[in-house]
Amino acid sequence: MKKSMTVMVIALVAIVTAWSLVTYPRVGGEVLNVASRLETAVYGLQRAEIDISDSKLMSWQGGPSEAEAVIMLHGYSADKTVWMRFARYFLDDYRVVILDLPGHGETAFDPELKYDTRSQGQRVIEVMDALGVSRAHIIGNSMGGFIAAQLALHHAKRVLTATLIDPAGVVAPQASDMEKMLAEGRNPFEIASREEFDEFYAMTMAQPPWLPRMVLDYMADDYILRRESLVRIFEDFHSVDMLDSSLGKVRVPVLIMWGERDRLLHFSSAEVWRSGIEGAELVSYPELGHMPMLEAPERSARDVLKFFDKQQ
């Protein structure tokens, strides 16, 4: 009897443990989704699908429909949620469109698509066409900054201004922590465990917003599940030439913003952009990392709005 009770207790513990391992990250995902839905509703952002030639892009949209448009483009492996708190400061005066680019967030990965920045930029133009937007302010972070620069270079008539926040796209004078890891044959974005995610997450921001452990574990598991698609997107993203030699051809107003503690793309790149683009402005943040719009949303938004006002 005693032996059978022991076996039952062990079995019960095993069942509870297995249930917890399966359920725990799902709860974290639900917490994140519910919090995002509530917060965007408070700000006045609404979820909407946009059909273009090769994709159905999910987005958040808000603000007066007749106002100048602002399109926000996230970085590699991120999604539209990184803009949520930043975007609230634009909604009174601008029509805001925040995209999940193909292969990110709620927009599906399709192995038949190309994910280089020129191709993603063309999809942004198709989004503008679908929404009846002739010209827009383009704001991009990291890979999204590279896409914004491609739009400023190749679709200047459609771009009112380009704001590049810690953008990829030029050769950095000094190697970042990520570039050193890549040189050693390891990509920090290729996550195989929650421990690897924690190491990667620490590289993304110097002052990250607080998140419960269960949410971070959900995010880690999501990266693990998306690893194969992220590898493919990374290959496409890095398949195009850097823009160093083309910066002098940019003819739209450009604001460069950079967190000086960026570990993914070294701050030394900021001067390459600033000196390469005629009239480009630079704002830097000594205490911030790779995503100033998420680390200090109000401060960074005010800096962008001040830049917009100068263009009036």
PDB file of C-alpha atoms in Angstrom, residues 43 45 62-64 67-72 83-98 137 139 161 163 165 255 257 293 297-309:
ATOM      1  CA  TYR A  43      -4.347  54.770 -26.875  1.00  0.00           C
ATOM      2  CA  LEU A  45      -4.987  51.992 -31.884  1.00  0.00           C
ATOM      3  CA  GLY A  62      -5.056  55.123 -35.332  1.00  0.00           C
ATOM      4  CA  GLY A  63      -5.194  58.898 -35.419  1.00  0.00           C
ATOM      5  CA  PRO A  64      -7.101  61.238 -37.760  1.00  0.00           C
ATOM      6  CA  ALA A  67      -3.746  63.828 -41.271  1.00  0.00           C
ATOM      7  CA  GLU A  68      -0.182  63.219 -42.484  1.00  0.00           C
ATOM      8  CA  ALA A  69       0.693  59.538 -42.138  1.00  0.00           C
ATOM      9  CA  VAL A  70       3.436  58.075 -39.969  1.00  0.00           C
ATOM     10  CA  ILE A  71       4.499  54.492 -40.698  1.00  0.00           C
ATOM     11  CA  MET A  72       6.514  52.637 -38.067  1.00  0.00           C
ATOM     12  CA  TRP A  83       6.075  50.917 -31.003  1.00  0.00           C
ATOM     13  CA  MET A  84       2.943  50.863 -28.840  1.00  0.00           C
ATOM     14  CA  ARG A  85       3.934  53.338 -26.117  1.00  0.00           C
ATOM     15  CA  PHE A  86       5.966  55.499 -28.496  1.00  0.00           C
ATOM     16  CA  ALA A  87       3.071  55.777 -30.962  1.00  0.00           C
ATOM     17  CA  ARG A  88       0.621  57.225 -28.445  1.00  0.00           C
ATOM     18  CA  TYR A  89       2.352  60.630 -28.697  1.00  0.00           C
ATOM     19  CA  PHE A  90       1.589  60.874 -32.435  1.00  0.00           C
ATOM     20  CA  LEU A  91      -2.071  59.904 -32.424  1.00  0.00           C
ATOM     21  CA  ASP A  92      -3.573  63.354 -31.821  1.00  0.00           C
ATOM     22  CA  ASP A  93      -2.021  64.898 -34.928  1.00  0.00           C
ATOM     23  CA  TYR A  94      -0.963  62.075 -37.257  1.00  0.00           C
ATOM     24  CA  ARG A  95      -2.430  59.042 -38.948  1.00  0.00           C
ATOM     25  CA  VAL A  96      -0.367  56.208 -37.477  1.00  0.00           C
ATOM     26  CA  VAL A  97       0.221  52.836 -39.154  1.00  0.00           C
ATOM     27  CA  ILE A  98       2.323  50.258 -37.276  1.00  0.00           C
ATOM     28  CA  HIS A 137       6.860  59.959 -42.455  1.00  0.00           C
ATOM     29  CA  ILE A 139      10.196  55.677 -38.793  1.00  0.00           C
ATOM     30  CA  THR A 161      10.832  62.325 -43.675  1.00  0.00           C
ATOM     31  CA  THR A 163      13.675  58.690 -38.937  1.00  0.00           C
ATOM     32  CA  ILE A 165      16.529  54.624 -34.963  1.00  0.00           C
ATOM     33  CA  LEU A 255      16.752  62.160 -38.397  1.00  0.00           C
ATOM     34  CA  MET A 257      18.583  58.494 -33.341  1.00  0.00           C
ATOM     35  CA  MET A 293      11.531  54.159 -28.605  1.00  0.00           C
ATOM     36  CA  PRO A 297       9.104  56.239 -25.444  1.00  0.00           C
ATOM     37  CA  GLU A 298       8.011  59.742 -24.430  1.00  0.00           C
ATOM     38  CA  ARG A 299      11.440  61.325 -24.684  1.00  0.00           C
ATOM     39  CA  SER A 300      12.255  59.760 -28.058  1.00  0.00           C
ATOM     40  CA  ALA A 301       8.781  60.548 -29.438  1.00  0.00           C
ATOM     41  CA  ARG A 302       9.139  64.208 -28.449  1.00  0.00           C
ATOM     42  CA  ASP A 303      12.462  64.360 -30.288  1.00  0.00           C
ATOM     43  CA  VAL A 304      10.854  62.975 -33.449  1.00  0.00           C
ATOM     44  CA  LEU A 305       7.897  65.352 -33.199  1.00  0.00           C
ATOM     45  CA  LYS A 306      10.301  68.274 -32.798  1.00  0.00           C
ATOM     46  CA  PHE A 307      12.044  67.118 -35.982  1.00  0.00           C
ATOM     47  CA  PHE A 308       8.693  66.929 -37.796  1.00  0.00           C
ATOM     48  CA  ASP A 309       7.866  70.481 -36.720  1.00  0.00           C
TER      49      ASP A 309
END
